[in-house]
Coordinates of C-alpha atoms in Angstrom, one line a residue:
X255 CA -7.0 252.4 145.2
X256 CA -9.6 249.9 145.9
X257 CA -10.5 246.8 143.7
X258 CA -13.4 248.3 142.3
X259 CA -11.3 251.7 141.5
X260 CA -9.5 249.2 139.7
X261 CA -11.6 247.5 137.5
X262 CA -13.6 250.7 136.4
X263 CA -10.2 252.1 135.8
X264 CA -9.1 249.4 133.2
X265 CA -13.0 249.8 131.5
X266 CA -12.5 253.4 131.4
X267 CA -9.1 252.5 129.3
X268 CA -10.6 249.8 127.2
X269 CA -13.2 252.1 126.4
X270 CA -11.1 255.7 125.4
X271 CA -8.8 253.3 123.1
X272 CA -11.8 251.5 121.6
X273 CA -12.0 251.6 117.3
X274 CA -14.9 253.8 115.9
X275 CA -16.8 252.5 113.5
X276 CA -18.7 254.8 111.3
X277 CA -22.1 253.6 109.5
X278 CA -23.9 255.7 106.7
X279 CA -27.8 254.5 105.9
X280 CA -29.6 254.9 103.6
X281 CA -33.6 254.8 103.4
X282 CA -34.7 255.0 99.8
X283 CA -35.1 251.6 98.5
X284 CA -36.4 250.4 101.7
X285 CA -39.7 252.7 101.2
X286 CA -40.2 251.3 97.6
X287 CA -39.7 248.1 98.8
X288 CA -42.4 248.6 101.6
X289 CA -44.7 250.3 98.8
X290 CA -44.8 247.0 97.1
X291 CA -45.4 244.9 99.8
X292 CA -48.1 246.9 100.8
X293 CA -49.3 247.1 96.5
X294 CA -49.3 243.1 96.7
X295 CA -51.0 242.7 99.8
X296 CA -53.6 245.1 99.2
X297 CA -54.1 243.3 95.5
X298 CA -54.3 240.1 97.3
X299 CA -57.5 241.2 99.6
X300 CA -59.0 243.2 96.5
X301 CA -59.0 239.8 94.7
X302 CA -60.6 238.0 97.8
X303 CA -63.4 240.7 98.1
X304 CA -64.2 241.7 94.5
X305 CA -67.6 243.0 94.1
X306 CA -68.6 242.4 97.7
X307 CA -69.1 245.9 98.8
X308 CA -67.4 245.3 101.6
X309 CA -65.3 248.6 103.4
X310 CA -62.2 246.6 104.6
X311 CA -59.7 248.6 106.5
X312 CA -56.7 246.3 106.2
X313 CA -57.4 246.8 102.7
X314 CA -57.4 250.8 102.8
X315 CA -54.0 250.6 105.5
X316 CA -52.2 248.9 102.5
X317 CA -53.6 251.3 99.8
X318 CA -52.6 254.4 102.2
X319 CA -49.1 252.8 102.9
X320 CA -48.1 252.6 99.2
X321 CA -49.2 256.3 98.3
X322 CA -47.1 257.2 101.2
X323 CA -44.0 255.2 100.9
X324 CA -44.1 255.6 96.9
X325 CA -43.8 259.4 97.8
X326 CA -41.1 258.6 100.7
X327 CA -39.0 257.0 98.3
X328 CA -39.0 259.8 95.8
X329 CA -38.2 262.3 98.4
X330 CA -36.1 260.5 100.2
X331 CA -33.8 259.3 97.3
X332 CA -32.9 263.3 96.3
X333 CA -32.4 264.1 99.7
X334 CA -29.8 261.1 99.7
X335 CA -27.7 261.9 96.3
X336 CA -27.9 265.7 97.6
X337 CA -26.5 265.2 100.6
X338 CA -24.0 262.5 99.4
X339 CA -22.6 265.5 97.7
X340 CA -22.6 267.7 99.6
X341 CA -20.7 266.0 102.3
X342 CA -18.1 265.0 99.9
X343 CA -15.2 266.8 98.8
X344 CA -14.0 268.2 96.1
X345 CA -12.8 266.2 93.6
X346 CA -13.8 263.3 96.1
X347 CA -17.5 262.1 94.7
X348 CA -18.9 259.6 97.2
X349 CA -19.6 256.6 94.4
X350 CA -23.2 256.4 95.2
X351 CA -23.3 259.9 93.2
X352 CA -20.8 258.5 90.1
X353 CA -21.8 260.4 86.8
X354 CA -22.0 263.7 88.2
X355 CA -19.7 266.1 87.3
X356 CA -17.4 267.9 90.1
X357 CA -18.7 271.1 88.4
X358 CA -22.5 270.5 88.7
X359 CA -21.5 269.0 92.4
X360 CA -20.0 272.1 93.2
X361 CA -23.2 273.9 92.1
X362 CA -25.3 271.9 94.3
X363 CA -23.3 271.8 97.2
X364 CA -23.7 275.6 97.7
X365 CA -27.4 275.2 97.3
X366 CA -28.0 272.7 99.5
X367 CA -25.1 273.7 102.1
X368 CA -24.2 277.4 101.5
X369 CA -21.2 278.7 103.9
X370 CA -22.7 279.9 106.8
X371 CA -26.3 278.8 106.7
X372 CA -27.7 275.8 108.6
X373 CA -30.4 274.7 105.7
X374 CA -29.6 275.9 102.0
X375 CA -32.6 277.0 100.2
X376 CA -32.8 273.5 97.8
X377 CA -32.8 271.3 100.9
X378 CA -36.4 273.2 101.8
X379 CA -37.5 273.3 98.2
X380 CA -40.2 271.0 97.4
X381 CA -39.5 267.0 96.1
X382 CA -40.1 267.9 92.2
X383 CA -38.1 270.8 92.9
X384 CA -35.1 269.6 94.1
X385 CA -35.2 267.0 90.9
X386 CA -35.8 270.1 88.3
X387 CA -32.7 272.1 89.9
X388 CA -30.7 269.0 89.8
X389 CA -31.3 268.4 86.0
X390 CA -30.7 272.6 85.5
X391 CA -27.3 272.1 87.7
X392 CA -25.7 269.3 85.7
X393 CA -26.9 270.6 82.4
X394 CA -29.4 267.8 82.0
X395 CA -32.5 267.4 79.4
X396 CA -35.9 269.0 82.0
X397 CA -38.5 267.7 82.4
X398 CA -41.7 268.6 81.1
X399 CA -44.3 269.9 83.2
X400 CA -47.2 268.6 81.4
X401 CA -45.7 265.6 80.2
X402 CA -45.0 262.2 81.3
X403 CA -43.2 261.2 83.9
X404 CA -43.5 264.9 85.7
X405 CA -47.0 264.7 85.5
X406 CA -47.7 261.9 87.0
X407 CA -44.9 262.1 89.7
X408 CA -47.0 265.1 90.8
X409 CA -50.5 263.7 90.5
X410 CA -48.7 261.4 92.8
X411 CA -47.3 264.0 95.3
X412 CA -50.9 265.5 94.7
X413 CA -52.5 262.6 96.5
X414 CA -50.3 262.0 99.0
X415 CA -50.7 265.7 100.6
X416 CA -54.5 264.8 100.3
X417 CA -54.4 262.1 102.4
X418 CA -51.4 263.4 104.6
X419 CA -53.3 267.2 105.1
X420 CA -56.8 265.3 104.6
X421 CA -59.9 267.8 105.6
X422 CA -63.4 266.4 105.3
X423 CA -65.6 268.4 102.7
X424 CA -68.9 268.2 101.0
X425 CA -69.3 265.7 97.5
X426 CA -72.3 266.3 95.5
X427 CA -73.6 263.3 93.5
X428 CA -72.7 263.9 90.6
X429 CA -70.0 266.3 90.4
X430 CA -66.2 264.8 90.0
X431 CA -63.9 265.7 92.5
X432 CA -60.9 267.3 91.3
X433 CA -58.7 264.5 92.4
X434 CA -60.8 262.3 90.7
X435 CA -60.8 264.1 87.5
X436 CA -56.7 264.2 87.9
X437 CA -56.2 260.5 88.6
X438 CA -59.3 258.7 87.1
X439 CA -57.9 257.7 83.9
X440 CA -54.8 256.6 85.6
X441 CA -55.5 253.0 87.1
X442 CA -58.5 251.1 87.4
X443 CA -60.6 251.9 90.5
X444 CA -61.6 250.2 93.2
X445 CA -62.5 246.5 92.4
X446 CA -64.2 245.4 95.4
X447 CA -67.3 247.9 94.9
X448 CA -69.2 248.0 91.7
X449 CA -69.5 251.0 89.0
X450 CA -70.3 253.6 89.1
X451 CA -69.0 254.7 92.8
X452 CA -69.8 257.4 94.9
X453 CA -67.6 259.1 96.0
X454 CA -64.5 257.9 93.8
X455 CA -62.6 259.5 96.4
X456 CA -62.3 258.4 98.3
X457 CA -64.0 254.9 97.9
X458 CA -63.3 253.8 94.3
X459 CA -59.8 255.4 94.8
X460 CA -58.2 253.6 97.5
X461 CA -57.8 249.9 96.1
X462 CA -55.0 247.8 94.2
X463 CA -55.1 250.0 91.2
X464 CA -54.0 252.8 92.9
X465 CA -51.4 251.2 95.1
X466 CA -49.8 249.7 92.2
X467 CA -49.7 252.6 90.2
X468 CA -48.3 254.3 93.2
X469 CA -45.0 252.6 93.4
X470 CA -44.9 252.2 89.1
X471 CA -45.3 256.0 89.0
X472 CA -42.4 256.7 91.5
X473 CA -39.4 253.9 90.3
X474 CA -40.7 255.2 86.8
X475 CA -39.7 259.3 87.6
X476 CA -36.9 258.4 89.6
X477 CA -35.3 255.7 86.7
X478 CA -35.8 258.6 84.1
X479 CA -34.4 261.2 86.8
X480 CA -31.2 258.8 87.1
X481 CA -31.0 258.3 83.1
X482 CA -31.1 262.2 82.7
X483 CA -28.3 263.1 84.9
X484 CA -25.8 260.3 84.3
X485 CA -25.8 259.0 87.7
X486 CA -24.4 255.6 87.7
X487 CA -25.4 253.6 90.5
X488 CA -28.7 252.7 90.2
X489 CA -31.3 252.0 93.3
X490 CA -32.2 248.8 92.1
X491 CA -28.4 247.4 92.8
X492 CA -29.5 247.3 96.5
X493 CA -33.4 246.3 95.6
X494 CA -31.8 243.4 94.5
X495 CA -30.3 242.3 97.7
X496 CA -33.6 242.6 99.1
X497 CA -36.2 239.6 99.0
X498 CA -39.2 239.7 97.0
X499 CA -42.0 242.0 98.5

């Protein structure tokens, strides 16, 4: 054996009898977080250009980003709880889903991992979906389709898939789009251009109004979704850890 044999020999050793360590992340409060950010920095260049007119394109980035991550956390947080359980066992609850009952865990488990199948029919059901069946699993008050905070959560969703699926199309002067007769009344448009704006999508939609009421909207349907099924740890525990946005 030659020297060399012998030193990649004892790495080989050192490195079959080395500890594992295993790490479990998480993703949710990280995409509010960065929703806010992007809220505050947008509100700080909307106060800069008020009433200029100007088109500023750091502005609309930070507008886009909070839509998008205000959506990101709602999806994400589900898919987090739902697949907490169902890589736990039975009778074995991983704490970050405390407050759910072993027989409404059960329930979900086989929806979102049934025996056999790769993907369970709830992990490819839509965001609002998988926090309906949730509620109907662990016997839980629904929400209301018309009604506040459903409604708003999918205005929300609404956007998003606008903006994510975006395909250019014709606005007459005049004539309200239908996202702007859906969201209008919901936050104050676009400060930086003057009333009345044409097109309000997507012009007077994109600004701090929006951006704000982006991340509100989501923490807002997720805290009710969290006070509705009992779940006891609560996102904001780690948002806490986290400095300001």
């Amino acid at each position: 054996m030659t020297e060399n044999d012998g030193i990649g020999s004892a790495r080989s050793e050192a490195v079959a009898f080395a500890p594992l360590v295993s790490v479990r992340n998480y993703m949710a409060p990280e995409h509010l977080w960065s929703a806010r950010y992007a809220a505050r920095m947008c509100g700080e260049i909307e106060g800069r250009l008020k009433g200029t007119g100007e088109l500023h394109r750091p502005h609309r980035s930070y507008v886009i980003s909070a839509v998008l991550s205000s959506v990101a956390f709602m999806e994400t947080y589900i898919n987090e709880v739902l697949q907490d359980l169902a890589d736990s066992e039975p009778g074995e609850i991983d704490s970050r889903c405390a407050g759910i009952a072993e027989q409404s865990a059960a329930i979900l488990r086989e929806m979102w991992n049934p025996p056999g199948e790769r993907i369970g029919w709830l992990e490819r059901a839509s965001i609002l979906d998988k926090y309906r069946v949730s509620l109907a699993a662990c016997g839980a008050e629904p929400f209301e389709k018309g009604a506040w905070p459903y409604q708003s959560a999918k205005k929300l969703i609404d956007l998003r898939n606008a903006l994510v699926h975006f395909k250019p199309e014709t606005q007459v002067s005049g004539e309200a789009h239908k996202l702007e007769k859906a969201l209008k009344s919901e936050f104050a448009s676009n400060q930086i251009f003057s009333e009345p704006l044409s097109p309000w999508y997507t012009i007077g939609c994109l600004g701090y109004g929006c951006a704000e009421w982006s991340h509100t909207t989501a923490a807002a349907f997720i805290d009710e979704w969290q006070a509705r099924i009992g779940l006891e740890k609560d996102y904001k525990d780690e948002m806490g850890q986290y400095d300001s946005p």
